[in-house]
Coordinates of C-alpha atoms in Angstrom, one line a residue:
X447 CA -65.5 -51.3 5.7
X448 CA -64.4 -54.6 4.1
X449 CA -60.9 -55.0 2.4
X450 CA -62.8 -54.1 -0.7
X451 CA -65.0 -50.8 0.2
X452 CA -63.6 -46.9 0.6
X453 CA -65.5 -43.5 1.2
X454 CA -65.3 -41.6 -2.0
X455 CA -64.2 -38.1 -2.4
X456 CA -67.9 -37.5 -2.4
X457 CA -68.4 -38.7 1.1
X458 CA -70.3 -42.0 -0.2
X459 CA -69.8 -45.3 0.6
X460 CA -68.4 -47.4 -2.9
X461 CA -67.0 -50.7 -3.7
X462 CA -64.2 -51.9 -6.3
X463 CA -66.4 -53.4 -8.3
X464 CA -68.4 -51.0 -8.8
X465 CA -65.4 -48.5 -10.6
X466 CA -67.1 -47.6 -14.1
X467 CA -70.2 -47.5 -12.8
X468 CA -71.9 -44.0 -12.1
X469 CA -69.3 -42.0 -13.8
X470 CA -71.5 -38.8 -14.6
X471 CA -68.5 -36.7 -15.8
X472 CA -67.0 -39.8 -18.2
X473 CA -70.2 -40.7 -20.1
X474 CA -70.7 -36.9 -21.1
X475 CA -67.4 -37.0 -22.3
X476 CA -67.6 -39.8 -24.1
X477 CA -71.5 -38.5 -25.6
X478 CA -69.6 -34.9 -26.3
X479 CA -66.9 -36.6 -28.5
X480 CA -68.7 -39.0 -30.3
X481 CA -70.6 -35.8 -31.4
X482 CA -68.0 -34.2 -31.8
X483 CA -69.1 -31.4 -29.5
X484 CA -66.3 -29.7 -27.1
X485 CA -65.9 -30.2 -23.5
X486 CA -66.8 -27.7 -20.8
X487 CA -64.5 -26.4 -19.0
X488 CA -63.0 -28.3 -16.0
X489 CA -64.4 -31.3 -17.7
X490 CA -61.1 -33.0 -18.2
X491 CA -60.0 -32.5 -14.3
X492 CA -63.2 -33.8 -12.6
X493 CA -62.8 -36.8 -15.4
X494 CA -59.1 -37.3 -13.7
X495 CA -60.5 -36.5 -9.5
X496 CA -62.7 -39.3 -10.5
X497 CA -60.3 -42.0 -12.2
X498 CA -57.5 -40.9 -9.2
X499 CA -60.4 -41.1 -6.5
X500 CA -61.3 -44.7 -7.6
X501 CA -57.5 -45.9 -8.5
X502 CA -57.0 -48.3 -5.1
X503 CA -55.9 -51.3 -3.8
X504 CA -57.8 -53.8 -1.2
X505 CA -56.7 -53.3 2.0
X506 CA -57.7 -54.2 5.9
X507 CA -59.6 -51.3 7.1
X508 CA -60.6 -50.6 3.2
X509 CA -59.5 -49.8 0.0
X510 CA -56.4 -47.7 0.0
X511 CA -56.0 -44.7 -2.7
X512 CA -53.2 -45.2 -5.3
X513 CA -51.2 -41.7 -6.0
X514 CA -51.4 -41.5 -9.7
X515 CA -47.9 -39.8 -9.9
X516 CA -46.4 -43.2 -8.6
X517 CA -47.5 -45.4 -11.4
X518 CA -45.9 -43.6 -14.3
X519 CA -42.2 -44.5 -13.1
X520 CA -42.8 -48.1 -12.1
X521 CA -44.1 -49.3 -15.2
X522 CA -42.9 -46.8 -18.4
X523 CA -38.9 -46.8 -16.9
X524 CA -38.0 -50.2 -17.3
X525 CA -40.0 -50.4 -21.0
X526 CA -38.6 -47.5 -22.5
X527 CA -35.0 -48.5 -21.0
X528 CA -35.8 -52.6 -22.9
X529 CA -36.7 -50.7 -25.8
X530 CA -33.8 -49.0 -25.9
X531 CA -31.4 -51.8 -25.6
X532 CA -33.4 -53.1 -28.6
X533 CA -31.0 -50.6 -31.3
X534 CA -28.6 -47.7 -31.0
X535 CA -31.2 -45.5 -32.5
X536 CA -34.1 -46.6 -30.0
X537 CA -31.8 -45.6 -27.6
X538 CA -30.5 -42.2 -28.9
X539 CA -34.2 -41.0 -29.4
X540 CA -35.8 -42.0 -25.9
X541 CA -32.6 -41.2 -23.8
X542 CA -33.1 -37.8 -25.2
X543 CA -36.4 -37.1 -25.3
X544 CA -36.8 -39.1 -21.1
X545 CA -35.3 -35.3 -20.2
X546 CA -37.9 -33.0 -22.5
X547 CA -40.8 -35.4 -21.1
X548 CA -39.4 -34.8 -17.3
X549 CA -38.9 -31.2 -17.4
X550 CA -42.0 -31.2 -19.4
X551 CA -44.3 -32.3 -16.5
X552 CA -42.0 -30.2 -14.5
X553 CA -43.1 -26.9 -15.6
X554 CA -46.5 -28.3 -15.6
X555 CA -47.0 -29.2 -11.9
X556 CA -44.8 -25.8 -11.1
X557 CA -47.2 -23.9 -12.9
X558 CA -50.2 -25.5 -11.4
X559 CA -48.6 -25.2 -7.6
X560 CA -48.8 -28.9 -7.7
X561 CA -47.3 -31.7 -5.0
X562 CA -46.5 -34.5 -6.7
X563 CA -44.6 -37.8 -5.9
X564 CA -43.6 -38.5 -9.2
X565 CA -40.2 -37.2 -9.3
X566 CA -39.2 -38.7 -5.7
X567 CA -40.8 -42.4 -6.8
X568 CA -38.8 -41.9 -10.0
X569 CA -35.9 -41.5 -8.4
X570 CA -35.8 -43.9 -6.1
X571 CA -37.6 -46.7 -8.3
X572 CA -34.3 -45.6 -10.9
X573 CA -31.6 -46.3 -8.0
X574 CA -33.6 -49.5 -7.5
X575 CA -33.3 -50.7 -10.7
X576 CA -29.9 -49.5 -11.8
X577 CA -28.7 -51.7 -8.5
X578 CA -30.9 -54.4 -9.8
X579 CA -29.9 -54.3 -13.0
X580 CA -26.1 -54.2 -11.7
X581 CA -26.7 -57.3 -9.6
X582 CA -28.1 -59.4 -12.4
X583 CA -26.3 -58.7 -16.1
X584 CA -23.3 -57.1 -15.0
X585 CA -22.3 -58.5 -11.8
X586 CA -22.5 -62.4 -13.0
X587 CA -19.8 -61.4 -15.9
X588 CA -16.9 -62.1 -13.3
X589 CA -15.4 -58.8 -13.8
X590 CA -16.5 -57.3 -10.8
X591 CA -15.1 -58.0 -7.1
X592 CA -17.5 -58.7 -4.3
X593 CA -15.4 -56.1 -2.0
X594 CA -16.7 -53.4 -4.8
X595 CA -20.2 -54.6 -4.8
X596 CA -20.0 -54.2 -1.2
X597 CA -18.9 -50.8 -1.5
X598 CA -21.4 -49.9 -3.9
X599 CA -24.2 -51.0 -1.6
X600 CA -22.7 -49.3 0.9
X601 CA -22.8 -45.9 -0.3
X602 CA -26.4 -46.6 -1.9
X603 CA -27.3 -46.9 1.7
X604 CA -25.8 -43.8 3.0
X605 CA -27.4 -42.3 0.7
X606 CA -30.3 -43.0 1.3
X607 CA -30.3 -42.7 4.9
X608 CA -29.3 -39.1 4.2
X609 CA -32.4 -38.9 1.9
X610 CA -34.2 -39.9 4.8
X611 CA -32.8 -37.4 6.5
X612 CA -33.3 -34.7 4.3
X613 CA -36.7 -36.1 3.8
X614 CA -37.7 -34.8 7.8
X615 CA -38.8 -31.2 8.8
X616 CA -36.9 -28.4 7.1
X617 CA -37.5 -26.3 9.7
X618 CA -41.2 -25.7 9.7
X619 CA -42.1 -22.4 11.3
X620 CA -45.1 -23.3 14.1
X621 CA -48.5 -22.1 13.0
X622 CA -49.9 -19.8 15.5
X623 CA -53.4 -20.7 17.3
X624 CA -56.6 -18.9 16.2
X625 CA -56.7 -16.8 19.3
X626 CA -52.6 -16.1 18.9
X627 CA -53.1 -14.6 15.9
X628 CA -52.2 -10.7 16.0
X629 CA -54.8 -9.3 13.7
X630 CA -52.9 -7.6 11.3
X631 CA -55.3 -5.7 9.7
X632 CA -56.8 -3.9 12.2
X633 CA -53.4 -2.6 13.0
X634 CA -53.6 -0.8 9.7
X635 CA -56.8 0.6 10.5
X636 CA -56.3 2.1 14.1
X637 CA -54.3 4.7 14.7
X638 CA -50.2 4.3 15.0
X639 CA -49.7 5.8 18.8
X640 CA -50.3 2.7 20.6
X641 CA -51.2 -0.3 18.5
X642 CA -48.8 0.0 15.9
X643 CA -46.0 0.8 17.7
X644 CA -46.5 -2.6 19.9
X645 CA -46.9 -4.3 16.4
X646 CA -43.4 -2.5 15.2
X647 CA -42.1 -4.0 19.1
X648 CA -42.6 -7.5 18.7
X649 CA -41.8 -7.6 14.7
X650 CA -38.1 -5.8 15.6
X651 CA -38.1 -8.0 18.6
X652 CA -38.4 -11.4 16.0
X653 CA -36.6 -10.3 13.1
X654 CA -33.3 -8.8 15.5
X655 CA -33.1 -12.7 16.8
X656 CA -30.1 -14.1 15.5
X657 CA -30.6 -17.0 12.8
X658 CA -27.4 -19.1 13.7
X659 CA -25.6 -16.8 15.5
X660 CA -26.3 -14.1 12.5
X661 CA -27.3 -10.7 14.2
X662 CA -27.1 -9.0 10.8
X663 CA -29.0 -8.6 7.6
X664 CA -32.3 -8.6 9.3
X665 CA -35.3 -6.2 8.0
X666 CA -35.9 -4.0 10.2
X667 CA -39.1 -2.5 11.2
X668 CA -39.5 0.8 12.5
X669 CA -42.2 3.1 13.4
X670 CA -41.2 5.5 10.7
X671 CA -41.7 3.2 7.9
X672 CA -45.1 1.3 8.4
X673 CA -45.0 0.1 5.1
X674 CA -42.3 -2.3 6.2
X675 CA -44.0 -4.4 8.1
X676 CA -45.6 -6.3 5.1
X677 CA -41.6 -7.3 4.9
X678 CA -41.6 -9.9 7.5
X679 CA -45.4 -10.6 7.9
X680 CA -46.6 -13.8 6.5
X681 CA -50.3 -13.0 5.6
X682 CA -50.8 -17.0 4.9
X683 CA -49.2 -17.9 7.9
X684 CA -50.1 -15.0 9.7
X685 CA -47.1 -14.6 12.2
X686 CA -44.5 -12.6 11.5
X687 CA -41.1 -14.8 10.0
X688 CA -37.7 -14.4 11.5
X689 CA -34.8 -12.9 9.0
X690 CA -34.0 -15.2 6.1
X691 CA -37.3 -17.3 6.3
X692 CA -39.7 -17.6 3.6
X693 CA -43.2 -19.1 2.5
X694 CA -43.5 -22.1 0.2
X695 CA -46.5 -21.7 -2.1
X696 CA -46.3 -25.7 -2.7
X697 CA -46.1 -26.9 1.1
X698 CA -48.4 -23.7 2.6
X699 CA -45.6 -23.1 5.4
X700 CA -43.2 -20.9 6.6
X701 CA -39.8 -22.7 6.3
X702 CA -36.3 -21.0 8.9
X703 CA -33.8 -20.0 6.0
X704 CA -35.8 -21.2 3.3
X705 CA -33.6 -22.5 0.1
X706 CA -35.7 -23.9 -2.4
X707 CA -38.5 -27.0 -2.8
X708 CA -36.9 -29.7 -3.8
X709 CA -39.4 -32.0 -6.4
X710 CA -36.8 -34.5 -6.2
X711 CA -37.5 -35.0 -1.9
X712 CA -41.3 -33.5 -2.0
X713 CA -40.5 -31.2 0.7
X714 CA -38.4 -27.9 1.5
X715 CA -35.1 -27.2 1.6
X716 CA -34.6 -25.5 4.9
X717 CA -32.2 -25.1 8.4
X718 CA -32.6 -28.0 9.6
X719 CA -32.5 -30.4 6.4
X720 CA -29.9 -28.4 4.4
X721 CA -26.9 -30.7 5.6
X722 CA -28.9 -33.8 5.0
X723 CA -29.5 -32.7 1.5
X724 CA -26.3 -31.6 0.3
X725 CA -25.1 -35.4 2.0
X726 CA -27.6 -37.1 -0.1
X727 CA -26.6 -35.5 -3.3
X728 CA -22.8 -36.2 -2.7
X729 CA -23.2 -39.9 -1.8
X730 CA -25.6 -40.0 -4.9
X731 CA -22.8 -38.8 -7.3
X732 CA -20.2 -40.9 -5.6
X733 CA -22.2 -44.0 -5.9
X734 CA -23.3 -43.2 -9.3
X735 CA -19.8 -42.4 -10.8
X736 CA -18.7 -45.1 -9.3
X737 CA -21.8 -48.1 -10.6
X738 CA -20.9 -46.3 -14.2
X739 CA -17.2 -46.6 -14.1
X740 CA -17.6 -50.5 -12.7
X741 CA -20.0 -51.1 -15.3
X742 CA -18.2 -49.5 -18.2
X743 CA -14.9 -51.9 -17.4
X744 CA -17.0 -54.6 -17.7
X745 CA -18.7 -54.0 -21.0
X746 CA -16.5 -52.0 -22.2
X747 CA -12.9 -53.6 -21.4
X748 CA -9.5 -51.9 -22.3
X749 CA -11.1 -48.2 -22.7
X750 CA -11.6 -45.8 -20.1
X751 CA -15.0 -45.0 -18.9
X752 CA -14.8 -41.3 -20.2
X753 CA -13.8 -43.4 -24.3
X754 CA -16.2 -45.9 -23.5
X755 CA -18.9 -43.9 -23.1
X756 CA -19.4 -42.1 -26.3
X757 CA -17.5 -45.3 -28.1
X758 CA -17.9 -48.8 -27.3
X759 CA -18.2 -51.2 -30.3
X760 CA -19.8 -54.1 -28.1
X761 CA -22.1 -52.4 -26.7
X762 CA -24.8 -53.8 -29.2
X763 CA -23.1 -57.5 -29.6
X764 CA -25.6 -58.8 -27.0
X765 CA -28.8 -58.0 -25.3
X766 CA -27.4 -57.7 -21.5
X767 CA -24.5 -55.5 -22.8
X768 CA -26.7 -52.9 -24.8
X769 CA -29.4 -53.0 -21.5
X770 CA -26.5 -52.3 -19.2
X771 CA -24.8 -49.3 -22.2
X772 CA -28.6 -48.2 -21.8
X773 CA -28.7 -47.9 -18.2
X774 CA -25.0 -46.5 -18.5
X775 CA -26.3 -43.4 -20.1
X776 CA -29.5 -42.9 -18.5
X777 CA -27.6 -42.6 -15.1
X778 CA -25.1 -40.6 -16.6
X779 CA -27.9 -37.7 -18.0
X780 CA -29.3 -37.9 -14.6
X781 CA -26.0 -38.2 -12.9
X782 CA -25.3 -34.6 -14.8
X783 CA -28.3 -33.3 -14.0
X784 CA -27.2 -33.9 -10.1
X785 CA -24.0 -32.8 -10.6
X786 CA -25.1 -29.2 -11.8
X787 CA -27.4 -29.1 -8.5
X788 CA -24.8 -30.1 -6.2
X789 CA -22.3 -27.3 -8.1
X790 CA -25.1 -24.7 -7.6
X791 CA -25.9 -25.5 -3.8
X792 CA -22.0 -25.5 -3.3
X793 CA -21.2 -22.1 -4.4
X794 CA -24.2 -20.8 -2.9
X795 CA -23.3 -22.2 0.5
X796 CA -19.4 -20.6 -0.4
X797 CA -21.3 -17.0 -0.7
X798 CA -24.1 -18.2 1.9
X799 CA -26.7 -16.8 -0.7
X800 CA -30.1 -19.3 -0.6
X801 CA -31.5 -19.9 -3.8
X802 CA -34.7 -18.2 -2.9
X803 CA -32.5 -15.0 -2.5
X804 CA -31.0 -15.2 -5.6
X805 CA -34.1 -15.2 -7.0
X806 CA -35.5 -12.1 -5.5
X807 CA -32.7 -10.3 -6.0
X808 CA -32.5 -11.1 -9.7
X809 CA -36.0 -9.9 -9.8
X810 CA -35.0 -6.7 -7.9
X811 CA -31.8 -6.3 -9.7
X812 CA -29.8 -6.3 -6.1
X813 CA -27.2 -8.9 -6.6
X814 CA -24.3 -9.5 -9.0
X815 CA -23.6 -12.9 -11.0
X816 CA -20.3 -14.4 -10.6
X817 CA -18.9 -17.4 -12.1
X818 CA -20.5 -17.0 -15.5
X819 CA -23.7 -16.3 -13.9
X820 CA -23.8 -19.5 -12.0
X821 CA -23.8 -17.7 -8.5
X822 CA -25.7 -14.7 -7.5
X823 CA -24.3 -12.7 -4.4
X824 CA -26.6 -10.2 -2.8
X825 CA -23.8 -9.2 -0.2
X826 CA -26.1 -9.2 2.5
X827 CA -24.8 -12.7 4.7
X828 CA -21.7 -12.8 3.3
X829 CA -18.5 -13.0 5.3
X830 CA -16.0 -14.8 3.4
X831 CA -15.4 -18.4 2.4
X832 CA -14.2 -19.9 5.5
X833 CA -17.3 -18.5 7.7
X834 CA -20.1 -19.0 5.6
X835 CA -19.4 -22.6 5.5
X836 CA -18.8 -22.2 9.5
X837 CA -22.4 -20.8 9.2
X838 CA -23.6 -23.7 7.1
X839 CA -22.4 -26.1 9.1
X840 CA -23.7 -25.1 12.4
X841 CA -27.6 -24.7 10.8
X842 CA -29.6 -26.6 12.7
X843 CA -27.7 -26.1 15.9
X844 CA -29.4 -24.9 18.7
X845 CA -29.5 -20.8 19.0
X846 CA -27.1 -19.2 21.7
X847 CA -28.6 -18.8 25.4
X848 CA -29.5 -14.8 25.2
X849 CA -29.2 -12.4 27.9
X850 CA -31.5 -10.7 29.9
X851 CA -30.6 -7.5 28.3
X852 CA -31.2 -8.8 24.6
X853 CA -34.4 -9.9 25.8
X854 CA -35.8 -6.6 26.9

């Protein structure tokens, strides 16, 4: 393939050039409305395959794909953030509708059991620019020190090395080979003196290993209750998940001590990228508090930052201050936003509840809300403040050496 070829979705060989031509599903489209007929169904989603399938760039070994969910962020961002520096009202009505629109496609792509890069591009394209923004209208103003730019970058880089971090395996459970598979539903079939007792062995035998050093709160599985070996099996996976695991619908794995999927990283929340997140999110809010409270002394000199956000009179005087008051707020909504994340993972970690827990046992009515709600605890793992952060902070670790007696 040249620089300027790619194999379609369609197995075909195409070229660049050629993208509106032979575009079967957009022509009917186009015929339908213009006739004002309606579209079949499924019509508008082979219409966006196609336009995603033939949205690429020239490259070496051919044309590489372009994820759709990047472009949104790198170009409407930095023109509805210009457009509200333009007036105070601009600014009001697109810093608060940015959050409707955002949760908006949210719910969209959750309901859909959708991947999507567009909340980890916009992310990191809005730390990008908030820095560069910082670096070239309020930096040059003389107000800021270079020893504070300096320790602004630095934490931006911790923070994202942690994101990197974070960014690795959660803890992915291995997916067995076709011929390791147990077939699981044959046990149900055959009858329960031989086969299903084996099946009951090895399921105690994997759910009684300790997650952590944590010997308790396992589902146990015993010959008496049959039924409970749905509790532990993974039917997608098909291998039976050690105690506190889970299945994400949106990655397709089995993930050790499963939290939640993050949209924000693209990936799971698990053991072994827990730490990493909850590093990321606390150098994030450091750096951020502290970009908005240099910023706000510059602009905004003589207040405090907590006044001079919600009252600074020359804000508006000039272009580069209302772009920087702009960018001020916007990092402070999602700064917020953060904030109340960070707050949720912390007092889950204090009760050493995931939030995949709380949500089953709010669906089963098993756990009690503290806090105003803002906590759920199930009761199962906890054991007081001081060793469920001992527990948190050993995930990841690797398990204790077992004895020969555990084994059998």
């Amino acid at each position: 393939l040249c620089c300027c070829e790619y194999v379609d979705r369609r197995g075909r060989r195409n070229h660049l050039a050629a993208c509106c031509c032979d575009c079967e599903e957009l022509d009917d489209g186009c015929d339908r409305w213009l006739a004002c007929k309606s579209l079949p169904p499924g019509a508008l989603e082979s219409i966006a395959d196609t336009v995603a399938d033939r949205l690429r760039v020239p490259w070496f070994s051919g044309a590489v794909r372009i994820n759709v969910s990047l472009v949104p962020p790198l170009v409407l961002l930095p023109v509805f953030l210009h457009v509200a520096a333009l007036h105070f009202l601009l600014g009001l009505i697109i810093l608060t509708s940015l959050p409707v629109v955002v949760l908006w496609y949210y719910y969209l792509t959750h309901r859909r059991k959708e991947r999507t890069l567009f909340f980890l591009s916009l992310g990191l394209f809005s730390l990008g620019y908030m820095y560069y923004v910082f670096l070239r209208e309020v930096v040059p103003r003389g107000h800021v020190e270079h020893s504070q730019v300096v320790a602004l970058t630095c934490g931006l880089i911790l923070m994202l090395a942690a994101l990197t971090r974070a960014k690795k395996d959660p803890g992915y459970l291995p997916i067995p080979a076709d011929d390791e598979k147990p077939s699981h539903q044959g046990l149900h079939n055959k009858s329960g003196r031989g086969s299903l007792s084996g099946l009951h062995g090895i399921s105690g035998a994997a759910s009684s290993r300790a997650v952590n050093g944590e010997a308790k709160g396992y589902c146990r599985m015993s010959a008496e209750q049959p039924e409970g070996v749905k509790k532990d099996w993974c039917t997608k996976c098909q291998l039976v998940r050690p105690a506190r695991a889970g299945h994400c619908r949106l990655c397709g794995r089995c993930v050790r001590r499963l939290d939640h999927h993050c949209v924000w990283i693209n990936s799971c929340v698990g053991e072994q990228n827990h730490q990493a997140f909850i590093l990321a999110l606390s150098f994030f809010m450091l750096t951020s508090v502290y970009g908005i409270t240099l910023t706000l002394h510059t602009i905004c000199r003589g207040r405090t930052p907590f006044v001079a956000l919600f009252y600074c009179p020359g804000a508006y005087s000039d272009y580069s201050s209302a772009l920087s008051f702009t960018c001020v707020w916007y990092c402070a909504i999602v700064t917020a936003g953060m904030g109340y994340i960070l707050l949720i993972q912390l007092l889950n970690i204090s009760y050493n509840v995931t939030e995949r827990e709380a949500r089953l046992a709010l669906r089963d009515n098993t756990g009690r809300r503290l806090l105003g709600g803002l906590v759920i605890d199930t009761g199962q793992y906890n054991r007081g403040l001081l060793c469920n952060w001992g527990h948190f902070l050993s995930l990841g670790s690797s398990p204790p050496q077992r004895s020969a007696e555990d084994i059998v």
